[in-house]
Coordinates of C-alpha atoms and ligand atoms in Angstrom, one line a residue:
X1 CA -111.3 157.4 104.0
X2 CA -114.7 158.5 104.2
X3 CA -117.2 156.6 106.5
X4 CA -121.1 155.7 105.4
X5 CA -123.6 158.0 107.0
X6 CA -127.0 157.5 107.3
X7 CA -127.9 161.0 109.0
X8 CA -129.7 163.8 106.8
X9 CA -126.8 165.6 106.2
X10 CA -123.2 165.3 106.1
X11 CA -120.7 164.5 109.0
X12 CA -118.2 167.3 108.4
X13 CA -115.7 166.7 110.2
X14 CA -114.7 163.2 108.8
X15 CA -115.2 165.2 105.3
X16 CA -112.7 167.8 106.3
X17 CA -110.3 164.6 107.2
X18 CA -110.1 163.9 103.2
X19 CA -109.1 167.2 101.9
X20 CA -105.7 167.4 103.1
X21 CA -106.0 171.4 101.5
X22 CA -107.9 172.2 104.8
X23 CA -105.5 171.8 107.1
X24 CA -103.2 174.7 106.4
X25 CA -103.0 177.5 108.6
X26 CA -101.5 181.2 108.6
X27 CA -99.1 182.4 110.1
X28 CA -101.2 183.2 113.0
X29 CA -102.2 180.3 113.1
X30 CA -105.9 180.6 111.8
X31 CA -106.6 177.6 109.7
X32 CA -107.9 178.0 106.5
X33 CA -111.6 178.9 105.8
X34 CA -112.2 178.4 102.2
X35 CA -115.3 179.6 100.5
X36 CA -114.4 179.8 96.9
X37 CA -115.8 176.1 95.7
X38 CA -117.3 178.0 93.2
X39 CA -114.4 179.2 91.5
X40 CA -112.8 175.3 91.9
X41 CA -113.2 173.1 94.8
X42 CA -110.7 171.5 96.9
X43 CA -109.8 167.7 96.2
X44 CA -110.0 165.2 98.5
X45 CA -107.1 162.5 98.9
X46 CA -109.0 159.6 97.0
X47 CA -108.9 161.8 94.2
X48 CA -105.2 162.9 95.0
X49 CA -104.1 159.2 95.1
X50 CA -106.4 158.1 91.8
X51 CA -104.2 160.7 89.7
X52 CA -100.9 159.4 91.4
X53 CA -101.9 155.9 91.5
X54 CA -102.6 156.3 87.6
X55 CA -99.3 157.8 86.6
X56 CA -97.7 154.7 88.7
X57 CA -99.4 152.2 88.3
X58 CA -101.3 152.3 84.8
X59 CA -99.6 155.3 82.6
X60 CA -99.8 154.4 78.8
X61 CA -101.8 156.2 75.9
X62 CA -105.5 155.1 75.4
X63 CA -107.5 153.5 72.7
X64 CA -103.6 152.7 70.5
X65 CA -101.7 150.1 72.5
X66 CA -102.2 146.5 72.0
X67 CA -100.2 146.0 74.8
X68 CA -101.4 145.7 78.7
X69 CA -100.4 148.6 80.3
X70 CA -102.3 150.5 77.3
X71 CA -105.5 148.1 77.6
X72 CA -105.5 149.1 81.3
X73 CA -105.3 152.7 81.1
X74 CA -108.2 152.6 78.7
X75 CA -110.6 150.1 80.9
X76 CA -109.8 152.9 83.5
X77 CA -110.5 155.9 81.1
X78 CA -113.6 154.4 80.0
X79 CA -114.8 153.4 83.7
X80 CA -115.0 156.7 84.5
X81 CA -116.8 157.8 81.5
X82 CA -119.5 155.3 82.6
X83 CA -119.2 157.0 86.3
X84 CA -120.2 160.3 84.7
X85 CA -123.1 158.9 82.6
X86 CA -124.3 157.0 86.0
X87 CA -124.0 160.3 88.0
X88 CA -126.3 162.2 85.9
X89 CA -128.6 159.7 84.7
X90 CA -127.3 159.5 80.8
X91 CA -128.7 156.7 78.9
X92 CA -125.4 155.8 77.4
X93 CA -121.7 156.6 78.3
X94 CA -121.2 157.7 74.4
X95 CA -123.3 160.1 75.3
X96 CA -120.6 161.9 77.8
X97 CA -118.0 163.3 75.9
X98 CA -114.4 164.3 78.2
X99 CA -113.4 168.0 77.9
X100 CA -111.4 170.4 79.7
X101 CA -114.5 172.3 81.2
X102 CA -117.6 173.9 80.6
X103 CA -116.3 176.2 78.6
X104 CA -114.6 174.3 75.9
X105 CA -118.4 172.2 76.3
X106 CA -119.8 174.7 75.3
X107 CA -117.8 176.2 72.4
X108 CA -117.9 172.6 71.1
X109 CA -121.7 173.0 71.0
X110 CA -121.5 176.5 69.0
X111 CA -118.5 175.4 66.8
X112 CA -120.4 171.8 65.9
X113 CA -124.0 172.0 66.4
X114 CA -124.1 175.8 66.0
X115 CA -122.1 175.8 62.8
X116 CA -124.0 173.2 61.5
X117 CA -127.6 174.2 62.3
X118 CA -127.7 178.4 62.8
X119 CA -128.2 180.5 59.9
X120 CA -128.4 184.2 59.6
X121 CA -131.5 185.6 60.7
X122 CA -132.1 182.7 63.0
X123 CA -132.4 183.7 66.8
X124 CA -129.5 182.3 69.8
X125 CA -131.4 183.2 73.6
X126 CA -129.1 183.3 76.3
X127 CA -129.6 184.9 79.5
X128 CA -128.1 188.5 80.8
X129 CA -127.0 186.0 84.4
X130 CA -124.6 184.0 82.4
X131 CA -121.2 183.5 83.0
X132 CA -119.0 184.7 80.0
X133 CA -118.6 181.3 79.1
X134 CA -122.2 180.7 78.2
X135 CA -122.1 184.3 76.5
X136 CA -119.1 184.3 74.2
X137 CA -119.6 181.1 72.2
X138 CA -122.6 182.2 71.4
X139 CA -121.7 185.7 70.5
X140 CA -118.7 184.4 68.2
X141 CA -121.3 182.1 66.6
X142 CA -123.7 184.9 65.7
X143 CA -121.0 187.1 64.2
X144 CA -119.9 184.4 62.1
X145 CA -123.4 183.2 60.7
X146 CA -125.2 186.6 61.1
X147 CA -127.8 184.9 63.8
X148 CA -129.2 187.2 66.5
X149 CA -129.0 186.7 69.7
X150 CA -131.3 187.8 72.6
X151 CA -130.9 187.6 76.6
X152 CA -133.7 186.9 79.4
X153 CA -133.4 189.8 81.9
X154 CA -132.9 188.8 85.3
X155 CA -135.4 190.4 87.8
X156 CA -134.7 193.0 90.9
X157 CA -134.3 189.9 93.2
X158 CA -131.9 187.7 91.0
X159 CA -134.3 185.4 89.2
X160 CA -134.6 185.0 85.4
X161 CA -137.6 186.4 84.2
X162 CA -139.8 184.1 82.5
X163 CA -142.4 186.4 81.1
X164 CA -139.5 187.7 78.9
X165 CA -138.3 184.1 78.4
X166 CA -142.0 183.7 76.6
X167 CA -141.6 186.6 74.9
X168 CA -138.3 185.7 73.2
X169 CA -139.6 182.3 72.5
X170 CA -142.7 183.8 70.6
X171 CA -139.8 184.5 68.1
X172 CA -139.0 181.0 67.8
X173 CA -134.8 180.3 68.5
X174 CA -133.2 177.5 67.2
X175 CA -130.6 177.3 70.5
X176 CA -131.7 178.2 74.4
X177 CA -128.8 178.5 76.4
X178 CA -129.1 179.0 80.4
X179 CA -127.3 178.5 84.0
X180 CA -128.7 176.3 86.0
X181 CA -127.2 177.9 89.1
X182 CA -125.9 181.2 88.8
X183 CA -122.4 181.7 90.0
X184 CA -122.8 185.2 90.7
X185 CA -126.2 184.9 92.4
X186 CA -126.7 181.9 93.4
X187 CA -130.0 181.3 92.2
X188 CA -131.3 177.7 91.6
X189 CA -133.5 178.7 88.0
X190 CA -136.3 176.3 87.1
X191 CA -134.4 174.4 84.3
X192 CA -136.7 171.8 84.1
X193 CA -139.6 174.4 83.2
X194 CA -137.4 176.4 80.7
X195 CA -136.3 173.4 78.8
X196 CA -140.0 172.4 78.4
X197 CA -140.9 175.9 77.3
X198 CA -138.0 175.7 74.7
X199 CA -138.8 172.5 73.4
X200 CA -141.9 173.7 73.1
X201 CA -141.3 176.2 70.1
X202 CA -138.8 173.6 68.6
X203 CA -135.4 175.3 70.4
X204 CA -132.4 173.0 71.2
X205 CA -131.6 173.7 74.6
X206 CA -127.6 174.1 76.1
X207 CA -127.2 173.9 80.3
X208 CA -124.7 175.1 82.3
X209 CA -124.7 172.4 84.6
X210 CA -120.6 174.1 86.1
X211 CA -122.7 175.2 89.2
X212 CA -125.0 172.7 89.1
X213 CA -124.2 169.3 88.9
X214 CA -121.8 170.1 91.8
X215 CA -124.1 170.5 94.3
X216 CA -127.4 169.1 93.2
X217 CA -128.4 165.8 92.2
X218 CA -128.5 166.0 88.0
X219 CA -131.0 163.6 85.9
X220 CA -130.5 164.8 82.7
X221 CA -133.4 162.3 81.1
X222 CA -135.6 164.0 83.5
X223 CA -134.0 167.6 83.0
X224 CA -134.5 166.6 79.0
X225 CA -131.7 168.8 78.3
X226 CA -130.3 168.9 74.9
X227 CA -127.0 169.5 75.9
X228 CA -124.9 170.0 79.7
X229 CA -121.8 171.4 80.0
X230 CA -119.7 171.2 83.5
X231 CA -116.5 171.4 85.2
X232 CA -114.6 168.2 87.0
X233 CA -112.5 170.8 89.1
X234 CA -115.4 172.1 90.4
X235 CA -116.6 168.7 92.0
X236 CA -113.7 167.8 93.9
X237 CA -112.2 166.6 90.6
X238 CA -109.2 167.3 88.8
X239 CA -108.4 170.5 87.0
X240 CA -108.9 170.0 83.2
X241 CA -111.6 167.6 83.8
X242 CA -115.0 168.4 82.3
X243 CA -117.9 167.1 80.3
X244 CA -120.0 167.5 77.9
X245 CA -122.9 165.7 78.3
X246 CA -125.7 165.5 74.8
X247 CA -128.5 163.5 73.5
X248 CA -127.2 160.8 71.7
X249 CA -129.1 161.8 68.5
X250 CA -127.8 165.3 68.1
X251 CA -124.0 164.2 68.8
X252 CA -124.2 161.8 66.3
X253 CA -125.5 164.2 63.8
X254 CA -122.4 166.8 64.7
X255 CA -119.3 167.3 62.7
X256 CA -116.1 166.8 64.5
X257 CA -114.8 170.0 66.7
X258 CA -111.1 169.5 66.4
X259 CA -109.3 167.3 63.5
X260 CA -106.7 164.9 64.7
X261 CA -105.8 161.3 65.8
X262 CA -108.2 159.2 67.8
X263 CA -111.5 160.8 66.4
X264 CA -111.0 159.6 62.9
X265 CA -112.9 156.4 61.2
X266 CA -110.4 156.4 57.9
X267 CA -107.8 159.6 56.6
X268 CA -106.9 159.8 53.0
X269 CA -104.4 163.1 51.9
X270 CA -107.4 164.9 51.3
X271 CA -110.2 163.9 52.9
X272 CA -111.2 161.6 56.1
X273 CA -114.2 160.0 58.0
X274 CA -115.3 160.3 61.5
X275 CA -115.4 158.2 64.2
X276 CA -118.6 157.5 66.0
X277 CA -118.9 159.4 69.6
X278 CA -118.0 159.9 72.2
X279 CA -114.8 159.5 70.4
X280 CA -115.6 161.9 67.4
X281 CA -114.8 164.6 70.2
X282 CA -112.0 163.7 71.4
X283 CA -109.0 164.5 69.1
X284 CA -105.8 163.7 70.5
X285 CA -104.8 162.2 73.8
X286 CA -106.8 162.9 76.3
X287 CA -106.4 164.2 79.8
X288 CA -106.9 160.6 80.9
X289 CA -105.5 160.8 84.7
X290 CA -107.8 163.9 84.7
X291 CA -110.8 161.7 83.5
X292 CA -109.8 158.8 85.9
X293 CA -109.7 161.3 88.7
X294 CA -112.8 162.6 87.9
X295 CA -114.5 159.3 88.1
X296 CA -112.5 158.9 91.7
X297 CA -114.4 162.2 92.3
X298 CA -117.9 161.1 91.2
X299 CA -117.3 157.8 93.5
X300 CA -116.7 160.1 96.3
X301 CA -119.6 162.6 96.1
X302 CA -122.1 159.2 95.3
X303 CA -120.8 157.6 98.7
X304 CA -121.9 160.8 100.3
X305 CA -125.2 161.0 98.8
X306 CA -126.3 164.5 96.1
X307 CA -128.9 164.6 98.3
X308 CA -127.3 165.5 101.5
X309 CA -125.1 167.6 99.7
X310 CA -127.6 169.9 98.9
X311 CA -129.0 169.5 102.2
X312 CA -126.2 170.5 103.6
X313 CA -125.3 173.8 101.7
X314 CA -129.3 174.6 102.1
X315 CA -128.6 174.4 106.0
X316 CA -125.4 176.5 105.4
X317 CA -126.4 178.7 103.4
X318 CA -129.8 179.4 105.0
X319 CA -127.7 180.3 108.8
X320 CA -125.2 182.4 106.6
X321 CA -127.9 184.6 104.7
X322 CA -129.4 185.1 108.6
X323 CA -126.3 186.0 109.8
X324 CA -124.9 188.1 107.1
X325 CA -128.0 190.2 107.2
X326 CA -127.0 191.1 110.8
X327 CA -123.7 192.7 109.4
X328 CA -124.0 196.4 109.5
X329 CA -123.9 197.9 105.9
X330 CA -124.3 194.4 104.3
X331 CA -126.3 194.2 101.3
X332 CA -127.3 190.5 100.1
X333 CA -127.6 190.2 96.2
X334 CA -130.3 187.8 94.5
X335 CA -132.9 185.3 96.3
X336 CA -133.9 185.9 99.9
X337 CA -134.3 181.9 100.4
X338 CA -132.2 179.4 100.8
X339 CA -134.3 177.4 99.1
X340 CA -134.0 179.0 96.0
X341 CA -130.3 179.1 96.2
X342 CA -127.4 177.1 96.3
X343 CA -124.6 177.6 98.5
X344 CA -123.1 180.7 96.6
X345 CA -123.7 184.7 98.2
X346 CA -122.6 187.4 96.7
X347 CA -122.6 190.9 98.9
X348 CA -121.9 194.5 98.8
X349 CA -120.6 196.0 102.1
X350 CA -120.9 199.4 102.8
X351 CA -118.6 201.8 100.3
X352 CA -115.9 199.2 101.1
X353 CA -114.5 197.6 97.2
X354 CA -114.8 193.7 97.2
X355 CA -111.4 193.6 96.6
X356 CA -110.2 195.3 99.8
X357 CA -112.9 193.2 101.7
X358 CA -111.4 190.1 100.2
X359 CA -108.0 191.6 100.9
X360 CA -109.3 192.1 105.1
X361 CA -110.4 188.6 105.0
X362 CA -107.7 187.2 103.6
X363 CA -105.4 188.6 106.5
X364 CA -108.0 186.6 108.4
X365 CA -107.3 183.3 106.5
X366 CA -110.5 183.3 105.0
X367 CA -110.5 183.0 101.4
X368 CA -113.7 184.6 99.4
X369 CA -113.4 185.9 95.9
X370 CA -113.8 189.4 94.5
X371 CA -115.3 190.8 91.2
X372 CA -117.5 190.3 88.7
X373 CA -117.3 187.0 88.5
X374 CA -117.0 186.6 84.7
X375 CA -120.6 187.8 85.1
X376 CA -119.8 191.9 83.7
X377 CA -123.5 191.9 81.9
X378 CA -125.0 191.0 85.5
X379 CA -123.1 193.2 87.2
X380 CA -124.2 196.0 85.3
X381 CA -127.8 194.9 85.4
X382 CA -127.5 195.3 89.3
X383 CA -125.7 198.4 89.1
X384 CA -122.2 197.1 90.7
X385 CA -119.0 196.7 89.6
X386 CA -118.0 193.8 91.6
X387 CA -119.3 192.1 94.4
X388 CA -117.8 189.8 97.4
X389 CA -118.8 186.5 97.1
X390 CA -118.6 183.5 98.9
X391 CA -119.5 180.4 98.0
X392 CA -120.1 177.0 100.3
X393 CA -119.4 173.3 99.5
X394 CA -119.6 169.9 101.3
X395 CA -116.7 170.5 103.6
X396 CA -117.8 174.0 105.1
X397 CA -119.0 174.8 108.2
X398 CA -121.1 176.7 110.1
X399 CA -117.6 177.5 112.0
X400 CA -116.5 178.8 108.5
X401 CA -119.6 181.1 108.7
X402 CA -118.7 182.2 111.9
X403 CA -114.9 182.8 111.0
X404 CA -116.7 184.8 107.9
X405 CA -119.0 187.4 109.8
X406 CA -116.2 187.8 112.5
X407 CA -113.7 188.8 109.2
X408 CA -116.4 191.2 107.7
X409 CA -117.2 193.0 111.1
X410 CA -113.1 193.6 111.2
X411 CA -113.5 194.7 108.0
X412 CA -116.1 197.4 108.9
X413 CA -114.1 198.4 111.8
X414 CA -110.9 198.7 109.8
X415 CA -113.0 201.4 107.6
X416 CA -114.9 203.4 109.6
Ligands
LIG1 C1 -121.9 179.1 85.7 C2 -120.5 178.9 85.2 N1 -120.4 178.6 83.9 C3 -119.2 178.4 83.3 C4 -118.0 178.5 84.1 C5 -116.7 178.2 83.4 O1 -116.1 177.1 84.0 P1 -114.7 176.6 83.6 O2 -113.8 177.8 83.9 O3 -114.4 175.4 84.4 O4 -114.7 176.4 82.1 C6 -118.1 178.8 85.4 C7 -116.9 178.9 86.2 O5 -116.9 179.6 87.3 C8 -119.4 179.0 86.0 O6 -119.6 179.3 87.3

């Protein structure tokens, strides 16, 4: 189990001790350097054993039984809800609403509030450094109510560009709808500043929080953020964990997303009545070991501190960017400073395709992704096709950056 700290950053290697993942090791015997938390991050073993522990201890359907077993599930269920509204500052728990991931958050938010409020003619601002996921929703929402939509460009150095955010707010959007940390990139974008600027012309404003709230401490009261969308697998949690996190006000005011039991006040054969939220959102059963692993998750990453998190993939990331730069033919995408990033960098090296470099270093046991990240607008503002990227979390080391520049450097042998 993890031990209290009480340095500035983390103590890694009791970390590494509760992701059980992290201890594998090829066949010649290089163990596993994994730097791919941005796609999903490992899981430690209290999350492991909350999932198991559920399904043996306290497996029943929620919010139906009368019986124990079902009242006990539920207590569980809606603990962790209250674990998520604590982590990110929420004002109530019915304001956290449990989905898959940020994705289905965030069609939710174009197939309720979008439906509901978007009209044709009416203007939907996204951003040309969003993941697909933050791009589609919206683009199936404008073709369905003849709205426009409109992206912030994204500047030589990675960062959105907030002269042309002004510009497109001049035209007055109902929706706003921006990464907080881009998972191509990197970059850490000034949400708090666009969400005033929005507000300001009367916008609604959407966050995706997927690269965010894993790795930096979240206050959506302060944030002020209509609506945040993020993953549960990507913060140690379980996969098909997520949230979608709104003001209280706006979710009320939403039509259900998907008809069913559990979200329903009263059903007649032609017509039925909503419950209130969080519940209103949540048609059918649930992924409730998922949730209840999710809150093991939060519990986890609290003991450690947000803070130090960051701290810790700021120190990474900032010995990584020196050292990569040192890599002949290496070309670093977006911010210079690890300041301005979180622990995700995405390179180019040499004429070598990401996907053989991700093929070289996975010969080396070191496991990096490839592509365009679900990012293909990016990627075409920057003039690649793909990129390598790796991305840090809580468990990585500056061994793992080592193991990293010694893979790449084979790799630039290997072609040349
Ligand atoms: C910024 C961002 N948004 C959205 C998503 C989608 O997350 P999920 O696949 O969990 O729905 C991702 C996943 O990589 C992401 O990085």
């Amino acid at each position: 189990m993890l031990t209290q700290m009480n340095q500035r950053t983390l103590d890694t290697a009791a970390i590494r001790g509760d992701f059980p993942i992290l201890d594998d090791h090829n066949e010649r015997g290089q163990r596993l350097v994994f730097l791919d938390s941005a796609a999903s991050s490992q899981k430690p073993t209290a999350v492991i054993e909350a999932l198991s522990d559920f399904y043996r201890t306290s497996n029943a359907n929620i919010h139906r039984g009368v019986y124990g077993l079902s009242e006990r599930a539920t207590a569980l269920y809606e603990q962790a809800r209250a674990l998520v509204a604590d982590f990110i500052n929420a004002d109530s728990p019915s304001a956290c609403i449990f989905v898959r991931n940020t994705t289905e958050a965030i069609n939710l938010v174009a197939a309720t509030w979008g439906r509901r409020h978007v009209r044709a003619g009416d203007l939907i601002v996204a951003t040309v450094m969003d993941h697909h996921s933050n791009l589609v929703p919206w683009q199936l929402l404008a073709e369905e109510t003849g709205a426009d939509l409109a992206h912030v460009r994204v500047t030589g150095d990675g960062r959105l560009d907030l002269d042309h955010l002004d510009e497109l707010l001049r035209r007055e959007p109902k929706l706003v709808a921006f990464p907080h940390v881009s998972n191509s990139l990197g970059t850490i974008n000034d949400a708090a500043t666009i969400v005033r600027r929005a507000h300001a012309v009367g916008a609604i404003v959407v966050v995706d929080g997927a690269q965010s709230v894993p790795h930096l401490p979240t206050d959506v009261r302060a944030l002020d953020a209509d609506f945040l969308a993020f993953s549960g697998h990507k913060m140690v949690g379980p996969m098909g964990s997520g949230v979608l996190y709104g003001k209280r006000e706006l979710l009320e005011a939403m039509p259900p997303y998907m008809g069913g039991g559990g979200m329903i006040r009263r059903v007649e054969l032609g017509k039925a009545t909503w419950a209130d939220i969080p519940n209103r959102f949540e048609a059918g059963t649930p992924a409730v070991a998922d949730a209840i692993g999710l809150g093991a998750a939060i519990e986890y990453l609290s003991a450690l501190g947000m803070e130090r998190v960051r701290e810790h993939e700021r120190e990474l990331t900032e010995v990584a960017l020196d050292r990569l730069r040192e890599v002949p033919g290496l070309r670093l995408l977006g911010p210079t400073t690890a300041e301005d990033r979180a622990g995700v960098i995405s390179f180019e090296l040499g004429e070598i395709h990401p996907h053989d470099v991700a093929a070289i270093l996975d010969g080396e046991n070191v496991a990096v992704r490839a592509g365009h990240h679900c990012c293909q607008p990016l990627m075409r503002e920057l003039g690649v096709v793909a990129t390598t990227r790796a991305s840090f979390y809580l468990y990585n080391t500056l061994d793992d950056v080592d193991r990293l520049v010694a893979a790449l450097e084979k790799a630039n042998k290997i072609f040349h």
